[in-house]
């Protein structure tokens, strides 16, 4: 790896990098200096090692056995947002939803306020078709640039991602390095008011000041996951150091010393209870990665 300019760390702890503050280590963690550094690094690997991109770790359970291969974490060089002509936003894969929506507000670009409510990065919510408050990435994405595990650079239009609810056809191991979103003409003050409304709604309804993840389960067709969890008597249910949030029952929290096995095990227990109560089999929305 002579000439690689980014930081490459062996046996790197991942718990400090994810919202749950639990889980194992990455075999390797690579934080590239820039796009060319990332391409060079992956080209040298030649697709012979598993690759996983890590954003803010807000919707992720890293299992206690750690993550095989290489975890890619995009830093400051990828956290850029630029408003272009025709109300198009050019965003780096490491830019947060808050940064994208704030830059859009300042430039008078409406239509992406909902990104204020997604606690993740562009790379993460492009992969997951992230959404909040009635809108999702599929509504605004034009296309995205990705680096494949082989180091190849490709641009994928929205149609190629085959978006469904919280899912895309993005190739396994692909790293989203940039994306373009289509906004519309707006008034900064009005955009700011909508962002403030979204922020207040999240603060009022979600356990944001705890060690938690994003929404645990996908909403079933015609229903709400939180309501099914509540009706199954799971509010406050605990397993080891993990607990179903009292504030919002579609969130799990680490009360202090939870292992990832506690968190995932609690989620499976909730699924069992919901199925017994309602006959609905909830699907995980939180991504679970790594070795048990």
mmCIF file of C-alpha atoms in Angstrom:
data_model
loop_
_atom_site.group_PDB
_atom_site.id
_atom_site.type_symbol
_atom_site.label_atom_id
_atom_site.label_comp_id
_atom_site.label_asym_id
_atom_site.label_seq_id
_atom_site.Cartn_x
_atom_site.Cartn_y
_atom_site.Cartn_z
ATOM 1 C CA UNK A 1 0.000 0.000 0.000
ATOM 2 C CA UNK A 2 2.920 2.371 -0.602
ATOM 3 C CA UNK A 3 1.626 5.734 -1.791
ATOM 4 C CA UNK A 4 -1.818 5.432 -0.202
ATOM 5 C CA UNK A 5 -2.470 8.806 1.431
ATOM 6 C CA UNK A 6 -5.446 7.942 3.603
ATOM 7 C CA UNK A 7 -5.395 6.318 7.023
ATOM 8 C CA UNK A 8 -5.447 2.508 7.119
ATOM 9 C CA UNK A 9 -6.004 0.909 10.526
ATOM 10 C CA UNK A 10 -5.917 -2.799 11.358
ATOM 11 C CA UNK A 11 -8.302 -4.303 13.936
ATOM 12 C CA UNK A 12 -10.114 -0.978 14.255
ATOM 13 C CA UNK A 13 -12.844 -0.586 16.919
ATOM 14 C CA UNK A 14 -16.175 0.351 15.350
ATOM 15 C CA UNK A 15 -18.305 0.840 18.480
ATOM 16 C CA UNK A 16 -17.184 4.495 18.868
ATOM 17 C CA UNK A 17 -18.255 5.167 15.261
ATOM 18 C CA UNK A 18 -21.865 3.935 15.491
ATOM 19 C CA UNK A 19 -24.810 5.384 17.384
ATOM 20 C CA UNK A 20 -25.429 2.281 19.493
ATOM 21 C CA UNK A 21 -21.822 2.470 20.833
ATOM 22 C CA UNK A 22 -21.629 -1.316 20.707
ATOM 23 C CA UNK A 23 -20.121 -3.986 18.491
ATOM 24 C CA UNK A 24 -16.842 -5.434 17.341
ATOM 25 C CA UNK A 25 -13.904 -4.342 15.224
ATOM 26 C CA UNK A 26 -13.188 -4.032 11.533
ATOM 27 C CA UNK A 27 -10.418 -6.211 10.147
ATOM 28 C CA UNK A 28 -9.329 -3.030 8.398
ATOM 29 C CA UNK A 29 -10.651 0.531 8.466
ATOM 30 C CA UNK A 30 -9.686 2.837 5.587
ATOM 31 C CA UNK A 31 -10.327 6.589 5.644
ATOM 32 C CA UNK A 32 -9.350 7.857 2.176
ATOM 33 C CA UNK A 33 -7.756 11.243 1.633
ATOM 34 C CA UNK A 34 -9.900 11.922 -1.450
ATOM 35 C CA UNK A 35 -11.613 10.255 -4.392
ATOM 36 C CA UNK A 36 -8.440 9.292 -6.233
ATOM 37 C CA UNK A 37 -6.978 7.825 -3.063
ATOM 38 C CA UNK A 38 -10.083 5.653 -2.618
ATOM 39 C CA UNK A 39 -9.994 4.497 -6.239
ATOM 40 C CA UNK A 40 -6.309 3.675 -5.986
ATOM 41 C CA UNK A 41 -6.792 1.735 -2.761
ATOM 42 C CA UNK A 42 -9.697 -0.368 -4.037
ATOM 43 C CA UNK A 43 -8.017 -0.958 -7.402
ATOM 44 C CA UNK A 44 -5.047 -2.435 -5.556
ATOM 45 C CA UNK A 45 -7.363 -4.724 -3.596
ATOM 46 C CA UNK A 46 -8.808 -5.873 -6.906
ATOM 47 C CA UNK A 47 -12.143 -6.965 -5.502
ATOM 48 C CA UNK A 48 -10.547 -9.773 -3.471
ATOM 49 C CA UNK A 49 -11.754 -8.543 -0.081
ATOM 50 C CA UNK A 50 -15.218 -7.668 1.306
ATOM 51 C CA UNK A 51 -15.862 -3.921 1.355
ATOM 52 C CA UNK A 52 -18.417 -2.044 3.461
ATOM 53 C CA UNK A 53 -19.051 1.687 3.545
ATOM 54 C CA UNK A 54 -19.723 3.309 6.931
ATOM 55 C CA UNK A 55 -21.414 6.671 7.315
ATOM 56 C CA UNK A 56 -22.591 8.030 10.656
ATOM 57 C CA UNK A 57 -23.526 4.533 11.845
ATOM 58 C CA UNK A 58 -26.972 5.768 12.839
ATOM 59 C CA UNK A 59 -28.947 2.871 11.369
ATOM 60 C CA UNK A 60 -26.510 0.034 11.957
ATOM 61 C CA UNK A 61 -25.842 -2.864 14.308
ATOM 62 C CA UNK A 62 -22.218 -3.988 14.103
ATOM 63 C CA UNK A 63 -22.213 -7.513 15.481
ATOM 64 C CA UNK A 64 -19.812 -8.323 18.302
ATOM 65 C CA UNK A 65 -17.560 -10.533 16.165
ATOM 66 C CA UNK A 66 -16.580 -7.578 14.012
ATOM 67 C CA UNK A 67 -16.672 -6.875 10.289
ATOM 68 C CA UNK A 68 -14.563 -8.891 7.849
ATOM 69 C CA UNK A 69 -12.548 -7.217 5.118
ATOM 70 C CA UNK A 70 -12.329 -3.441 4.790
ATOM 71 C CA UNK A 71 -14.663 -0.789 6.171
ATOM 72 C CA UNK A 72 -14.515 2.489 4.222
ATOM 73 C CA UNK A 73 -15.271 5.680 6.112
ATOM 74 C CA UNK A 74 -15.544 8.876 4.082
ATOM 75 C CA UNK A 75 -14.203 11.994 5.767
ATOM 76 C CA UNK A 76 -14.153 15.735 5.223
ATOM 77 C CA UNK A 77 -13.074 15.528 1.569
ATOM 78 C CA UNK A 78 -16.411 13.858 0.797
ATOM 79 C CA UNK A 79 -18.609 16.109 2.973
ATOM 80 C CA UNK A 80 -19.243 18.804 0.361
ATOM 81 C CA UNK A 81 -22.494 20.327 -0.866
ATOM 82 C CA UNK A 82 -22.787 22.710 -3.815
ATOM 83 C CA UNK A 83 -25.914 24.296 -5.284
ATOM 84 C CA UNK A 84 -25.673 24.282 -9.072
ATOM 85 C CA UNK A 85 -27.843 25.697 -11.826
ATOM 86 C CA UNK A 86 -31.448 24.569 -12.136
ATOM 87 C CA UNK A 87 -31.659 23.955 -8.376
ATOM 88 C CA UNK A 88 -29.493 20.826 -8.521
ATOM 89 C CA UNK A 89 -27.497 19.950 -5.389
ATOM 90 C CA UNK A 90 -24.119 18.254 -5.893
ATOM 91 C CA UNK A 91 -23.355 16.378 -2.680
ATOM 92 C CA UNK A 92 -20.417 14.329 -1.467
ATOM 93 C CA UNK A 93 -21.134 10.853 -0.127
ATOM 94 C CA UNK A 94 -19.962 11.856 3.343
ATOM 95 C CA UNK A 95 -22.230 14.911 3.674
ATOM 96 C CA UNK A 96 -24.862 14.634 6.401
ATOM 97 C CA UNK A 97 -28.560 15.166 5.866
ATOM 98 C CA UNK A 98 -28.400 18.230 8.089
ATOM 99 C CA UNK A 99 -25.596 19.740 5.987
ATOM 100 C CA UNK A 100 -27.379 19.062 2.682
ATOM 101 C CA UNK A 101 -30.662 20.580 3.849
ATOM 102 C CA UNK A 102 -28.915 23.577 5.443
ATOM 103 C CA UNK A 103 -26.901 24.357 2.307
ATOM 104 C CA UNK A 104 -30.069 23.973 0.241
ATOM 105 C CA UNK A 105 -31.897 26.424 2.519
ATOM 106 C CA UNK A 106 -29.129 28.997 2.205
ATOM 107 C CA UNK A 107 -29.219 28.681 -1.599
ATOM 108 C CA UNK A 108 -33.010 28.932 -1.780
ATOM 109 C CA UNK A 109 -33.440 25.318 -2.898
ATOM 110 C CA UNK A 110 -36.630 23.710 -1.605
ATOM 111 C CA UNK A 111 -37.710 20.084 -1.757
ATOM 112 C CA UNK A 112 -35.014 18.426 0.341
ATOM 113 C CA UNK A 113 -36.069 19.672 3.779
ATOM 114 C CA UNK A 114 -36.938 16.097 4.762
ATOM 115 C CA UNK A 115 -33.230 15.232 4.734
ATOM 116 C CA UNK A 116 -33.035 17.250 7.973
ATOM 117 C CA UNK A 117 -34.878 14.359 9.570
ATOM 118 C CA UNK A 118 -32.521 11.596 8.361
ATOM 119 C CA UNK A 119 -29.591 11.039 10.760
ATOM 120 C CA UNK A 120 -27.115 9.794 8.187
ATOM 121 C CA UNK A 121 -24.907 10.660 5.240
ATOM 122 C CA UNK A 122 -25.652 10.914 1.539
ATOM 123 C CA UNK A 123 -24.014 7.540 0.912
ATOM 124 C CA UNK A 124 -26.182 5.856 3.507
ATOM 125 C CA UNK A 125 -29.516 7.284 2.542
ATOM 126 C CA UNK A 126 -28.877 6.825 -1.184
ATOM 127 C CA UNK A 127 -28.229 3.129 -0.529
ATOM 128 C CA UNK A 128 -31.222 2.756 1.800
ATOM 129 C CA UNK A 129 -33.649 5.065 -0.020
ATOM 130 C CA UNK A 130 -33.824 6.979 3.236
ATOM 131 C CA UNK A 131 -36.962 8.902 3.966
ATOM 132 C CA UNK A 132 -38.789 10.955 6.554
ATOM 133 C CA UNK A 133 -41.969 12.983 6.880
ATOM 134 C CA UNK A 134 -43.618 11.739 3.712
ATOM 135 C CA UNK A 135 -40.702 11.924 1.275
ATOM 136 C CA UNK A 136 -37.772 9.692 0.334
ATOM 137 C CA UNK A 137 -34.532 9.867 -1.616
ATOM 138 C CA UNK A 138 -36.122 8.286 -4.690
ATOM 139 C CA UNK A 139 -38.253 11.456 -5.008
ATOM 140 C CA UNK A 140 -35.256 13.769 -5.470
ATOM 141 C CA UNK A 141 -32.225 11.741 -6.613
ATOM 142 C CA UNK A 142 -31.010 12.348 -10.166
ATOM 143 C CA UNK A 143 -28.020 9.999 -10.112
ATOM 144 C CA UNK A 144 -25.059 8.969 -7.983
ATOM 145 C CA UNK A 145 -21.375 8.198 -8.470
ATOM 146 C CA UNK A 146 -20.076 5.019 -6.898
ATOM 147 C CA UNK A 147 -16.766 3.220 -6.598
ATOM 148 C CA UNK A 148 -17.095 -0.544 -6.938
ATOM 149 C CA UNK A 149 -14.956 -2.898 -4.803
ATOM 150 C CA UNK A 150 -12.734 -3.362 -7.867
ATOM 151 C CA UNK A 151 -11.978 0.378 -7.963
ATOM 152 C CA UNK A 152 -14.164 1.014 -11.021
ATOM 153 C CA UNK A 153 -16.017 4.348 -11.079
ATOM 154 C CA UNK A 154 -19.600 4.327 -12.370
ATOM 155 C CA UNK A 155 -22.508 6.756 -12.456
ATOM 156 C CA UNK A 156 -25.906 5.206 -11.776
ATOM 157 C CA UNK A 157 -29.175 6.996 -12.616
ATOM 158 C CA UNK A 158 -32.053 6.613 -10.192
ATOM 159 C CA UNK A 159 -33.839 4.031 -12.353
ATOM 160 C CA UNK A 160 -30.858 1.652 -12.084
ATOM 161 C CA UNK A 161 -31.158 1.615 -8.297
ATOM 162 C CA UNK A 162 -34.621 0.017 -8.522
ATOM 163 C CA UNK A 163 -35.751 1.765 -5.378
ATOM 164 C CA UNK A 164 -38.376 0.252 -3.111
ATOM 165 C CA UNK A 165 -39.181 1.046 0.526
ATOM 166 C CA UNK A 166 -35.816 1.389 2.339
ATOM 167 C CA UNK A 167 -34.040 -0.683 -0.296
ATOM 168 C CA UNK A 168 -31.999 -0.251 -3.472
ATOM 169 C CA UNK A 169 -30.226 -2.451 -5.999
ATOM 170 C CA UNK A 170 -26.902 -0.720 -5.344
ATOM 171 C CA UNK A 171 -24.172 -3.352 -5.877
ATOM 172 C CA UNK A 172 -22.782 -5.051 -2.774
ATOM 173 C CA UNK A 173 -19.673 -3.247 -1.523
ATOM 174 C CA UNK A 174 -20.206 -0.172 -3.706
ATOM 175 C CA UNK A 175 -19.237 3.110 -2.054
ATOM 176 C CA UNK A 176 -21.391 6.135 -2.927
ATOM 177 C CA UNK A 177 -18.947 9.020 -3.315
ATOM 178 C CA UNK A 178 -21.350 11.682 -4.611
ATOM 179 C CA UNK A 179 -24.961 12.227 -5.627
ATOM 180 C CA UNK A 180 -27.100 14.846 -7.286
ATOM 181 C CA UNK A 181 -30.519 15.857 -5.979
ATOM 182 C CA UNK A 182 -33.154 17.847 -7.826
ATOM 183 C CA UNK A 183 -34.683 20.659 -5.800
ATOM 184 C CA UNK A 184 -36.984 23.509 -6.708
ATOM 185 C CA UNK A 185 -37.170 27.257 -6.239
ATOM 186 C CA UNK A 186 -37.820 28.225 -2.648
ATOM 187 C CA UNK A 187 -37.637 31.008 -0.077
ATOM 188 C CA UNK A 188 -34.861 30.480 2.497
ATOM 189 C CA UNK A 189 -36.997 31.614 5.441
ATOM 190 C CA UNK A 190 -39.825 29.238 4.533
ATOM 191 C CA UNK A 191 -37.395 26.368 3.954
ATOM 192 C CA UNK A 192 -35.846 27.084 7.354
ATOM 193 C CA UNK A 193 -39.254 27.028 9.043
ATOM 194 C CA UNK A 194 -39.990 23.585 7.580
ATOM 195 C CA UNK A 195 -36.595 22.302 8.705
ATOM 196 C CA UNK A 196 -37.238 23.632 12.209
ATOM 197 C CA UNK A 197 -40.629 21.895 12.245
ATOM 198 C CA UNK A 198 -38.997 18.594 11.281
ATOM 199 C CA UNK A 199 -36.265 18.997 13.898
ATOM 200 C CA UNK A 200 -38.817 19.766 16.627
ATOM 201 C CA UNK A 201 -40.970 16.798 15.646
ATOM 202 C CA UNK A 202 -37.969 14.447 15.866
ATOM 203 C CA UNK A 203 -36.911 15.837 19.231
ATOM 204 C CA UNK A 204 -40.426 15.451 20.617
ATOM 205 C CA UNK A 205 -41.019 11.894 19.419
ATOM 206 C CA UNK A 206 -37.653 10.092 19.226
ATOM 207 C CA UNK A 207 -35.067 9.149 21.894
ATOM 208 C CA UNK A 208 -32.335 11.229 20.269
ATOM 209 C CA UNK A 209 -30.334 11.778 23.456
ATOM 210 C CA UNK A 210 -29.697 8.082 24.077
ATOM 211 C CA UNK A 211 -27.425 5.483 22.507
ATOM 212 C CA UNK A 212 -29.839 4.319 19.855
ATOM 213 C CA UNK A 213 -30.239 3.548 16.164
ATOM 214 C CA UNK A 214 -32.722 4.720 13.589
ATOM 215 C CA UNK A 215 -36.120 3.113 13.066
ATOM 216 C CA UNK A 216 -35.706 -0.560 13.933
ATOM 217 C CA UNK A 217 -38.407 -2.084 11.737
ATOM 218 C CA UNK A 218 -39.958 -1.168 8.417
ATOM 219 C CA UNK A 219 -43.554 -0.043 8.509
ATOM 220 C CA UNK A 220 -45.736 -2.871 7.148
ATOM 221 C CA UNK A 221 -48.168 -2.064 4.357
ATOM 222 C CA UNK A 222 -51.069 -0.120 5.825
ATOM 223 C CA UNK A 223 -49.629 -0.051 9.330
ATOM 224 C CA UNK A 224 -47.096 1.455 11.713
ATOM 225 C CA UNK A 225 -44.328 -0.630 13.228
ATOM 226 C CA UNK A 226 -44.296 1.339 16.481
ATOM 227 C CA UNK A 227 -48.003 0.730 17.006
ATOM 228 C CA UNK A 228 -47.691 -3.025 16.493
ATOM 229 C CA UNK A 229 -44.754 -3.134 18.910
ATOM 230 C CA UNK A 230 -46.721 -1.160 21.477
ATOM 231 C CA UNK A 231 -49.838 -3.297 21.104
ATOM 232 C CA UNK A 232 -47.702 -6.413 21.632
ATOM 233 C CA UNK A 233 -46.747 -5.073 25.073
ATOM 234 C CA UNK A 234 -43.120 -4.392 24.207
ATOM 235 C CA UNK A 235 -42.768 -0.785 25.373
ATOM 236 C CA UNK A 236 -39.837 -0.787 27.813
ATOM 237 C CA UNK A 237 -39.049 -4.483 27.174
ATOM 238 C CA UNK A 238 -35.392 -5.229 28.013
ATOM 239 C CA UNK A 239 -32.798 -7.877 27.217
ATOM 240 C CA UNK A 240 -29.379 -7.521 28.836
ATOM 241 C CA UNK A 241 -28.400 -3.887 28.406
ATOM 242 C CA UNK A 242 -30.808 -3.278 25.519
ATOM 243 C CA UNK A 243 -34.305 -1.857 25.860
ATOM 244 C CA UNK A 244 -37.269 -0.901 23.708
ATOM 245 C CA UNK A 245 -37.592 2.868 24.018
ATOM 246 C CA UNK A 246 -40.408 4.114 26.246
ATOM 247 C CA UNK A 247 -40.562 7.273 24.112
ATOM 248 C CA UNK A 248 -40.844 5.627 20.681
ATOM 249 C CA UNK A 249 -41.351 1.878 20.486
ATOM 250 C CA UNK A 250 -39.726 1.503 17.054
ATOM 251 C CA UNK A 251 -36.395 2.484 18.583
ATOM 252 C CA UNK A 252 -34.063 0.251 20.578
ATOM 253 C CA UNK A 253 -31.619 1.808 23.028
ATOM 254 C CA UNK A 254 -28.374 0.811 24.701
ATOM 255 C CA UNK A 255 -28.953 1.603 28.361
ATOM 256 C CA UNK A 256 -25.240 1.547 29.094
ATOM 257 C CA UNK A 257 -23.516 -1.778 28.626
ATOM 258 C CA UNK A 258 -25.481 -3.572 25.911
ATOM 259 C CA UNK A 259 -23.690 -5.860 23.507
ATOM 260 C CA UNK A 260 -24.790 -5.946 19.904
ATOM 261 C CA UNK A 261 -26.073 -9.457 20.628
ATOM 262 C CA UNK A 262 -28.359 -7.920 23.286
ATOM 263 C CA UNK A 263 -29.659 -5.338 20.819
ATOM 264 C CA UNK A 264 -30.231 -7.734 17.940
ATOM 265 C CA UNK A 265 -31.645 -10.392 20.279
ATOM 266 C CA UNK A 266 -34.124 -7.878 21.680
ATOM 267 C CA UNK A 267 -35.183 -6.974 18.168
ATOM 268 C CA UNK A 268 -35.842 -10.628 17.370
ATOM 269 C CA UNK A 269 -37.792 -11.034 20.617
ATOM 270 C CA UNK A 270 -39.941 -8.046 19.660
ATOM 271 C CA UNK A 271 -40.557 -9.574 16.219
ATOM 272 C CA UNK A 272 -41.730 -12.801 17.870
ATOM 273 C CA UNK A 273 -44.094 -10.983 20.215
ATOM 274 C CA UNK A 274 -45.518 -8.818 17.429
ATOM 275 C CA UNK A 275 -46.127 -11.885 15.256
ATOM 276 C CA UNK A 276 -47.857 -13.671 18.135
ATOM 277 C CA UNK A 277 -49.982 -10.591 18.816
ATOM 278 C CA UNK A 278 -50.924 -9.496 15.299
ATOM 279 C CA UNK A 279 -49.760 -12.088 12.800
ATOM 280 C CA UNK A 280 -47.495 -9.471 11.209
ATOM 281 C CA UNK A 281 -43.855 -10.406 10.608
ATOM 282 C CA UNK A 282 -41.917 -7.171 10.983
ATOM 283 C CA UNK A 283 -38.902 -6.680 8.716
ATOM 284 C CA UNK A 284 -35.685 -5.175 10.031
ATOM 285 C CA UNK A 285 -34.921 -1.670 8.799
ATOM 286 C CA UNK A 286 -31.688 -1.323 10.771
ATOM 287 C CA UNK A 287 -28.794 -2.928 8.936
ATOM 288 C CA UNK A 288 -27.046 -5.745 10.805
ATOM 289 C CA UNK A 289 -23.509 -6.509 9.669
ATOM 290 C CA UNK A 290 -20.525 -8.591 10.675
ATOM 291 C CA UNK A 291 -19.814 -11.802 12.522
ATOM 292 C CA UNK A 292 -22.000 -12.865 15.479
#
